[in-house]
Structures are given as C-alpha cells and as structure tokens.
C-alpha cells in the first residue's frame, strides 16, 4: 500500500511493527427493557462515578496538560445534565447501557455541531461512554493494547486518557485514522514528544505485525518499506537522538548570530520541561488556555497567581505573554456571547477585548502586578491586530496600566503589509504564522478539506514575513515568530533569513531547530529565504530551500 499520508506532529521518525487498537464496543441493543429503572439508574451512576474516579486518577498520575484534559473528562462523566439525560432515558424503558450510550451520543452530536475547539472535544465523550458501558458489561476497559514488546500503535482516534498514559518505552509511534492536528491527541502527542501522524485515513488498511516507518516530519507512514528506506529512516533516528543529547546552547547561527529559542506555553505547568529542553524564555504564553472553561471573567487576583507562577519559573529571562485571544476556535464564555457565521473573521482577539475593555484592563493590571513581584522580563502582546490604530490603542493602555514593554502579534495580512507603521507605535512584533497563513490563503486552519493550503512555506506568506522583518530591522525593533512554522527546522532558518530575531515553539521542537540553525550562517539563511520566496508555491519553496541548503552545506560554506 506504499505511502500513507496524514498530518505529522513534530519532527520524529520511528520504525516498528503495527499493533491495532481494538475497535469500539458494539452499540448496546435498542430494545425495551423490563428491568427496574431505579436499579438501572443506580448501576449507571455507579459506573459513571467509577469511570470518573479512574480518569481523575490517571490525570493526577500523568500531570501536565494531560492532567487538565483528564480532569475535564472526569467532570464530563459526572456532568449533572448528562446524568439527568440518562435517568430520563431509563424511565422510557432503556437498559443502563443503552441509556448511557444514547445520552453521550446526544451530547457528542451537540459538541460536534459546534465545530472548532469544542467540536474536537466530541471524541472525549465517546471515550467516556465506551468506558462506562464496558464497566456496566464487566468487560475489560477499552484502551491501549500491551503486546509485551515495543510497537507502533494504530488506532481510529486515541482518547486523551489513552494518549496521556502511553508507555513511551513501548509505544514507538502513534498513527490515527481520524483526528486532526488540533485534536487533543495531537496536543498531547506534541507535548509528550511522541512520533505521531494523525488523520491518516488509509492506515485503516494496516494489520497487526506490519512493519512501518512513521515519518512525522513529512506526515507519512511508509507501509512495507524497502531495506533502503529502513536504513535511511534508522539513520535519521540516530541523528535525531544525537541532537537531543547535544549540550544545551543558546540558539545561534554558525557565524554566532544569536537567535533566542523560546517556548510556547499554555500554562505554567510546562515551565520546568521547557527549561529542561533549553528554552531561553517564553515567546508565547497563551493566556486564554487558562480560562477555556471559565463562565465568568477571572479576577485580577486569580490571574496574578497564575502569571506570578510563570514569571517566577523564568526569573531573569524574557517572557512574552499574550492577552486573551478569545473567539473563533477558542471562544471564552465571558467574552464571546453571540454566534457568528464566520468566527475567524469576527470578534476575536483584540476586537473582543476592546469591546469589553474592563476585562482587558484587569488582565493588564494582573500582569503588571505579577511583573513587579518577580524577576522575569515581561513583555505583553495583543493578538489579531489589523490596524495601526488598534496597535496604538493597545500599547497606550498597556503602558497606562504599568506594562513596560508592549507589542503586537502580526497575524493578519493587513498588519504585515503596513508593518512599518504598526511597529512604529509599539515595542515589538511577534508573527503568528498559523493565523497569518490562514488569513493569507483564505483557508480555515481547522478544516481538513483545505489543510493543504494551510502551509507557511507558501511564498505569499514568506513575503509578508519578509516585509515585517524589514520593517523591524529599519526601526530597530525585534520581530519574533511564534507560530508552528518556527518548529520546522529548515523553515526556521528561512525565517531568520527573512528577518526574524527570535523563534518560539513547542518545547519538544527546540533541539531540532537549535541543531538546524547551527549549520548555517546568516548569509546562508538569507540565500535560503531568497530561493524559497522566489518560488511558485509552498512545495516548490520547500524544495528550493532544500536545494539551496544542500548546496551551501556541500560548498562547505556552512558548518555541519
Ligand atoms: C498563530 O496564529 O500563529 C499563533 C501563534 O497563535 P494561535 O495559534 O494561538 O492562534
Ligand atoms: Mg493566532
């Protein structure tokens, strides 16, 4: 069956033999039950609470982002509305198994219909229902197989509970048939540095015992690989292991040009791991991730506690915090109250905050207070800036409330095209390549059907980045990159060639990017950037940069 494509998570490569995860339990039969609804209710509630306790236990054991995901799942398992729904269905003569199945399926469809971030949580409800039904039927808990040897796990879509508990000594790689790059499986795989390819539909044809190469860097699963392919994959695995073991140096090009390598974080829990992997600071702290479940705006005090934790962990280092980027796929109940036909083009980021300025003021106040109490170098930035006037508004407000360094994210083509004027009224820019690509290519970043267009290698995106880089250089203001593009080792070199002065990424990508930068001088990076920008499309740009890179390395111009 050759090459199977999907969305690669990270840069890893693995070789191993496939073990399939069992398919879900069959649907409980839909026939009238003569069982006592009260007794069935007791059975259902008991199983729901056993499953909730087990999910919470796994969360506590896993820690990090997994803990939040599993605790959220545990809460869903005991959600009063779902329990009420189960009880109502029991009263109509359903068995406990059937009532649980139907109630969770109902809420699953509601979430899936919402799309975006919430839509991707629908699989979490399926997972809980399966666990509860297995408990009711006294069947083994569904989950990851344990063949007793290392393996490549192939699953339809792994549940967060399973991803969080993967035994990394046994699971060499993960391949899912469903799921997208922003699903919980992908988020957790990235955090745990698991080699993963998600949404690989044709992986459904793989069988237990098949040898495969999982190549996350290229979003590929190679079935029945040749000896040559296996040897090349093993060489890449060895190279990567050597890079991971290399001493942690600050990010720099071969000629010594410093390129600080920073971490993208969504909670202070990830700070220790980021530092261990050599993060020189934080380039993007996504504050909205702290409050996704909050019904009301968090208090200044509550926020101050969170920000103080983060800044304390990074004492003496730069920490760039983004104010709440609510809206689109990350709605916050207290900021986004009206449904929109095109939420990515609606009241998102600075637009939503400005409409509710009291919340923005409170956040900036909490940040300034945390800064005053700690020794990190705090910088604060606003998301989704599209006009100079928005940049001026945000900078003035941040400074009024005691923030010393205030900047903007460049995520819209508009901000990039007039970056000279935007940068003139703030202290720095950080380019969010995920959104900049989405808006430049007019391709929803969450839609699998247009995923091919969501490629930051596209020369149109690169040209906008070059404009921002040039504006920063002319004004002497820093231009960082904090989108996923910075985590691609070769694109990272191109971005520096386009004028980026720092790169921020998932901590698991730091070692690969550090190693890649160290092979090229600034003149090489500029040449790679020129070659990529002069190309026709994204694939051609990557190929042109690869060719230019190989020429530079062959010529001995760059160090290896
Ligand atoms: C981006 O858009 O590139 C970015 C870093 O912000 P987010 O992914 O949180 O939208
Ligand atoms: Mg963004």
mmCIF file of N, CA and C in Angstrom, residues 71-146:
data_model
loop_
_atom_site.group_PDB
_atom_site.id
_atom_site.type_symbol
_atom_site.label_atom_id
_atom_site.label_comp_id
_atom_site.label_asym_id
_atom_site.label_seq_id
_atom_site.Cartn_x
_atom_site.Cartn_y
_atom_site.Cartn_z
ATOM 1 N N UNK A 71 -8.893 15.612 33.818
ATOM 2 C CA UNK A 71 -9.808 16.135 34.840
ATOM 3 C C UNK A 71 -11.084 16.654 34.182
ATOM 4 N N UNK A 72 -10.911 17.281 33.009
ATOM 5 C CA UNK A 72 -12.105 17.776 32.302
ATOM 6 C C UNK A 72 -12.989 16.589 31.913
ATOM 7 N N UNK A 73 -12.360 15.488 31.487
ATOM 8 C CA UNK A 73 -13.134 14.292 31.118
ATOM 9 C C UNK A 73 -13.851 13.712 32.340
ATOM 10 N N UNK A 74 -13.133 13.688 33.476
ATOM 11 C CA UNK A 74 -13.740 13.148 34.698
ATOM 12 C C UNK A 74 -14.974 13.971 35.059
ATOM 13 N N UNK A 75 -14.876 15.303 34.870
ATOM 14 C CA UNK A 75 -16.030 16.151 35.182
ATOM 15 C C UNK A 75 -17.183 15.875 34.225
ATOM 16 N N UNK A 76 -16.838 15.631 32.950
ATOM 17 C CA UNK A 76 -17.907 15.333 31.971
ATOM 18 C C UNK A 76 -18.639 14.058 32.374
ATOM 19 N N UNK A 77 -17.888 13.079 32.902
ATOM 20 C CA UNK A 77 -18.508 11.792 33.257
ATOM 21 C C UNK A 77 -19.545 11.970 34.362
ATOM 22 N N UNK A 78 -19.393 13.023 35.159
ATOM 23 C CA UNK A 78 -20.357 13.219 36.246
ATOM 24 C C UNK A 78 -21.167 14.492 36.031
ATOM 25 N N UNK A 79 -21.223 14.933 34.795
ATOM 26 C CA UNK A 79 -21.971 16.154 34.496
ATOM 27 C C UNK A 79 -23.453 15.932 34.806
ATOM 28 N N UNK A 80 -24.050 16.804 35.654
ATOM 29 C CA UNK A 80 -25.452 16.584 36.045
ATOM 30 C C UNK A 80 -26.396 16.536 34.855
ATOM 31 N N UNK A 81 -26.141 17.339 33.788
ATOM 32 C CA UNK A 81 -27.107 17.300 32.670
ATOM 33 C C UNK A 81 -27.069 15.947 31.992
ATOM 34 N N UNK A 82 -25.872 15.347 31.896
ATOM 35 C CA UNK A 82 -25.802 14.031 31.240
ATOM 36 C C UNK A 82 -26.476 12.985 32.131
ATOM 37 N N UNK A 83 -26.242 13.084 33.440
ATOM 38 C CA UNK A 83 -26.867 12.099 34.344
ATOM 39 C C UNK A 83 -28.396 12.234 34.284
ATOM 40 N N UNK A 84 -28.895 13.473 34.230
ATOM 41 C CA UNK A 84 -30.355 13.674 34.113
ATOM 42 C C UNK A 84 -30.868 13.049 32.824
ATOM 43 N N UNK A 85 -30.080 13.235 31.756
ATOM 44 C CA UNK A 85 -30.492 12.692 30.465
ATOM 45 C C UNK A 85 -30.559 11.160 30.527
ATOM 46 N N UNK A 86 -29.559 10.547 31.181
ATOM 47 C CA UNK A 86 -29.560 9.080 31.326
ATOM 48 C C UNK A 86 -30.820 8.659 32.089
ATOM 49 N N UNK A 87 -31.135 9.354 33.182
ATOM 50 C CA UNK A 87 -32.284 8.991 34.019
ATOM 51 C C UNK A 87 -33.579 9.079 33.198
ATOM 52 N N UNK A 88 -33.697 10.144 32.402
ATOM 53 C CA UNK A 88 -34.910 10.294 31.579
ATOM 54 C C UNK A 88 -35.051 9.118 30.614
ATOM 55 N N UNK A 89 -33.929 8.712 30.026
ATOM 56 C CA UNK A 89 -33.985 7.610 29.061
ATOM 57 C C UNK A 89 -34.312 6.280 29.755
ATOM 58 N N UNK A 90 -33.824 6.103 30.995
ATOM 59 C CA UNK A 90 -34.135 4.866 31.729
ATOM 60 C C UNK A 90 -35.636 4.764 31.985
ATOM 61 N N UNK A 91 -36.243 5.932 32.248
ATOM 62 C CA UNK A 91 -37.683 5.937 32.546
ATOM 63 C C UNK A 91 -38.498 5.498 31.336
ATOM 64 N N UNK A 92 -37.906 5.575 30.138
ATOM 65 C CA UNK A 92 -38.651 5.141 28.943
ATOM 66 C C UNK A 92 -38.347 3.673 28.610
ATOM 67 N N UNK A 93 -37.710 2.953 29.552
ATOM 68 C CA UNK A 93 -37.524 1.518 29.362
ATOM 69 C C UNK A 93 -36.216 1.112 28.723
ATOM 70 N N UNK A 94 -35.206 1.990 28.723
ATOM 71 C CA UNK A 94 -33.896 1.611 28.186
ATOM 72 C C UNK A 94 -33.088 0.878 29.263
ATOM 73 N N UNK A 95 -32.143 0.071 28.825
ATOM 74 C CA UNK A 95 -31.190 -0.507 29.785
ATOM 75 C C UNK A 95 -30.179 0.578 30.155
ATOM 76 N N UNK A 96 -29.426 0.336 31.232
ATOM 77 C CA UNK A 96 -28.417 1.317 31.636
ATOM 78 C C UNK A 96 -27.415 1.525 30.501
ATOM 79 N N UNK A 97 -26.996 0.416 29.867
ATOM 80 C CA UNK A 97 -26.003 0.519 28.784
ATOM 81 C C UNK A 97 -26.528 1.389 27.638
ATOM 82 N N UNK A 98 -27.803 1.117 27.263
ATOM 83 C CA UNK A 98 -28.367 1.841 26.132
ATOM 84 C C UNK A 98 -28.573 3.330 26.492
ATOM 85 N N UNK A 99 -29.038 3.577 27.718
ATOM 86 C CA UNK A 99 -29.300 4.961 28.133
ATOM 87 C C UNK A 99 -28.003 5.759 28.155
ATOM 88 N N UNK A 100 -26.921 5.141 28.654
ATOM 89 C CA UNK A 100 -25.622 5.834 28.684
ATOM 90 C C UNK A 100 -25.174 6.103 27.242
ATOM 91 N N UNK A 101 -25.301 5.089 26.417
ATOM 92 C CA UNK A 101 -24.885 5.231 25.016
ATOM 93 C C UNK A 101 -25.620 6.408 24.358
ATOM 94 N N UNK A 102 -26.951 6.447 24.526
ATOM 95 C CA UNK A 102 -27.743 7.482 23.843
ATOM 96 C C UNK A 102 -27.465 8.868 24.404
ATOM 97 N N UNK A 103 -27.346 8.967 25.734
ATOM 98 C CA UNK A 103 -27.138 10.292 26.336
ATOM 99 C C UNK A 103 -25.807 10.877 25.879
ATOM 100 N N UNK A 104 -24.765 10.069 25.899
ATOM 101 C CA UNK A 104 -23.453 10.585 25.485
ATOM 102 C C UNK A 104 -23.436 10.887 23.986
ATOM 103 N N UNK A 105 -24.129 10.048 23.218
ATOM 104 C CA UNK A 105 -24.164 10.295 21.771
ATOM 105 C C UNK A 105 -24.866 11.626 21.490
ATOM 106 N N UNK A 106 -25.923 11.919 22.277
ATOM 107 C CA UNK A 106 -26.645 13.169 22.080
ATOM 108 C C UNK A 106 -25.704 14.366 22.323
ATOM 109 N N UNK A 107 -25.001 14.338 23.466
ATOM 110 C CA UNK A 107 -24.116 15.464 23.784
ATOM 111 C C UNK A 107 -22.922 15.520 22.831
ATOM 112 N N UNK A 108 -22.520 14.340 22.367
ATOM 113 C CA UNK A 108 -21.422 14.307 21.396
ATOM 114 C C UNK A 108 -21.825 15.078 20.120
ATOM 115 N N UNK A 109 -23.066 14.830 19.659
ATOM 116 C CA UNK A 109 -23.511 15.498 18.435
ATOM 117 C C UNK A 109 -23.626 17.003 18.643
ATOM 118 N N UNK A 110 -24.059 17.382 19.852
ATOM 119 C CA UNK A 110 -24.175 18.824 20.136
ATOM 120 C C UNK A 110 -22.785 19.456 20.020
ATOM 121 N N UNK A 111 -21.779 18.832 20.654
ATOM 122 C CA UNK A 111 -20.414 19.392 20.609
ATOM 123 C C UNK A 111 -19.873 19.390 19.179
ATOM 124 N N UNK A 112 -20.064 18.255 18.493
ATOM 125 C CA UNK A 112 -19.527 18.152 17.127
ATOM 126 C C UNK A 112 -20.128 19.245 16.244
ATOM 127 N N UNK A 113 -21.421 19.562 16.464
ATOM 128 C CA UNK A 113 -22.106 20.577 15.671
ATOM 129 C C UNK A 113 -21.526 21.967 15.900
ATOM 130 N N UNK A 114 -20.887 22.160 17.064
ATOM 131 C CA UNK A 114 -20.327 23.483 17.349
ATOM 132 C C UNK A 114 -19.047 23.720 16.563
ATOM 133 N N UNK A 115 -18.403 22.625 16.144
ATOM 134 C CA UNK A 115 -17.162 22.757 15.365
ATOM 135 C C UNK A 115 -16.025 23.314 16.196
ATOM 136 N N UNK A 116 -14.905 23.591 15.543
ATOM 137 C CA UNK A 116 -13.746 24.228 16.180
ATOM 138 C C UNK A 116 -13.252 23.466 17.391
ATOM 139 N N UNK A 117 -12.794 24.214 18.388
ATOM 140 C CA UNK A 117 -12.180 23.611 19.576
ATOM 141 C C UNK A 117 -13.161 22.658 20.260
ATOM 142 N N UNK A 118 -14.419 23.129 20.421
ATOM 143 C CA UNK A 118 -15.394 22.289 21.132
ATOM 144 C C UNK A 118 -15.729 21.048 20.318
ATOM 145 N N UNK A 119 -15.801 21.204 19.001
ATOM 146 C CA UNK A 119 -16.105 20.061 18.133
ATOM 147 C C UNK A 119 -15.077 18.960 18.301
ATOM 148 N N UNK A 120 -13.824 19.358 18.482
ATOM 149 C CA UNK A 120 -12.767 18.351 18.614
ATOM 150 C C UNK A 120 -12.821 17.653 19.975
ATOM 151 N N UNK A 121 -13.636 18.193 20.891
ATOM 152 C CA UNK A 121 -13.799 17.528 22.198
ATOM 153 C C UNK A 121 -14.849 16.417 22.124
ATOM 154 N N UNK A 122 -15.546 16.287 20.971
ATOM 155 C CA UNK A 122 -16.612 15.291 20.861
ATOM 156 C C UNK A 122 -16.075 13.887 21.126
ATOM 157 N N UNK A 123 -14.845 13.606 20.649
ATOM 158 C CA UNK A 123 -14.268 12.268 20.841
ATOM 159 C C UNK A 123 -14.089 11.959 22.324
ATOM 160 N N UNK A 124 -13.918 12.996 23.147
ATOM 161 C CA UNK A 124 -13.750 12.770 24.584
ATOM 162 C C UNK A 124 -15.015 12.111 25.161
ATOM 163 N N UNK A 125 -16.186 12.550 24.658
ATOM 164 C CA UNK A 125 -17.439 11.990 25.181
ATOM 165 C C UNK A 125 -17.613 10.540 24.737
ATOM 166 N N UNK A 126 -17.226 10.223 23.510
ATOM 167 C CA UNK A 126 -17.302 8.832 23.036
ATOM 168 C C UNK A 126 -16.464 7.943 23.938
ATOM 169 N N UNK A 127 -15.288 8.440 24.277
ATOM 170 C CA UNK A 127 -14.376 7.655 25.107
ATOM 171 C C UNK A 127 -15.000 7.369 26.470
ATOM 172 N N UNK A 128 -15.610 8.389 27.064
ATOM 173 C CA UNK A 128 -16.208 8.176 28.393
ATOM 174 C C UNK A 128 -17.328 7.142 28.279
ATOM 175 N N UNK A 129 -18.188 7.275 27.244
ATOM 176 C CA UNK A 129 -19.305 6.342 27.089
ATOM 177 C C UNK A 129 -18.797 4.907 26.966
ATOM 178 N N UNK A 130 -17.736 4.722 26.168
ATOM 179 C CA UNK A 130 -17.181 3.365 25.992
ATOM 180 C C UNK A 130 -16.699 2.793 27.333
ATOM 181 N N UNK A 131 -16.036 3.628 28.091
ATOM 182 C CA UNK A 131 -15.523 3.147 29.382
ATOM 183 C C UNK A 131 -16.662 2.769 30.322
ATOM 184 N N UNK A 132 -17.725 3.598 30.314
ATOM 185 C CA UNK A 132 -18.841 3.332 31.232
ATOM 186 C C UNK A 132 -19.574 2.057 30.788
ATOM 187 N N UNK A 133 -19.784 1.917 29.489
ATOM 188 C CA UNK A 133 -20.506 0.731 29.004
ATOM 189 C C UNK A 133 -19.676 -0.529 29.287
ATOM 190 N N UNK A 134 -18.363 -0.458 29.070
ATOM 191 C CA UNK A 134 -17.517 -1.619 29.375
ATOM 192 C C UNK A 134 -17.623 -1.968 30.859
ATOM 193 N N UNK A 135 -17.668 -0.954 31.712
ATOM 194 C CA UNK A 135 -17.775 -1.227 33.154
ATOM 195 C C UNK A 135 -19.121 -1.870 33.465
ATOM 196 N N UNK A 136 -20.179 -1.358 32.839
ATOM 197 C CA UNK A 136 -21.510 -1.928 33.076
ATOM 198 C C UNK A 136 -21.569 -3.385 32.634
ATOM 199 N N UNK A 137 -20.890 -3.687 31.518
ATOM 200 C CA UNK A 137 -20.932 -5.052 30.965
ATOM 201 C C UNK A 137 -19.856 -5.959 31.561
ATOM 202 N N UNK A 138 -19.089 -5.385 32.498
ATOM 203 C CA UNK A 138 -17.982 -6.115 33.138
ATOM 204 C C UNK A 138 -16.974 -6.614 32.098
ATOM 205 N N UNK A 139 -16.776 -5.797 31.060
ATOM 206 C CA UNK A 139 -15.775 -6.124 30.029
ATOM 207 C C UNK A 139 -14.495 -5.359 30.347
ATOM 208 N N UNK A 140 -13.354 -5.815 29.790
ATOM 209 C CA UNK A 140 -12.128 -5.071 30.049
ATOM 210 C C UNK A 140 -12.259 -3.644 29.523
ATOM 211 N N UNK A 141 -11.625 -2.718 30.230
ATOM 212 C CA UNK A 141 -11.673 -1.317 29.826
ATOM 213 C C UNK A 141 -11.079 -1.186 28.427
ATOM 214 N N UNK A 142 -11.745 -0.454 27.538
ATOM 215 C CA UNK A 142 -11.130 -0.283 26.227
ATOM 216 C C UNK A 142 -9.842 0.511 26.391
ATOM 217 N N UNK A 143 -8.908 0.299 25.569
ATOM 218 C CA UNK A 143 -7.674 1.071 25.720
ATOM 219 C C UNK A 143 -6.532 0.495 24.927
ATOM 220 N N UNK A 144 -5.335 0.981 25.281
ATOM 221 C CA UNK A 144 -4.142 0.639 24.515
ATOM 222 C C UNK A 144 -3.737 -0.813 24.782
ATOM 223 N N UNK A 145 -3.469 -1.585 23.723
ATOM 224 C CA UNK A 145 -3.031 -2.975 23.921
ATOM 225 C C UNK A 145 -1.642 -3.029 24.539
ATOM 226 N N UNK A 146 -1.309 -4.172 25.112
ATOM 227 C CA UNK A 146 0.016 -4.333 25.722
ATOM 228 C C UNK A 146 0.625 -5.640 25.225
#
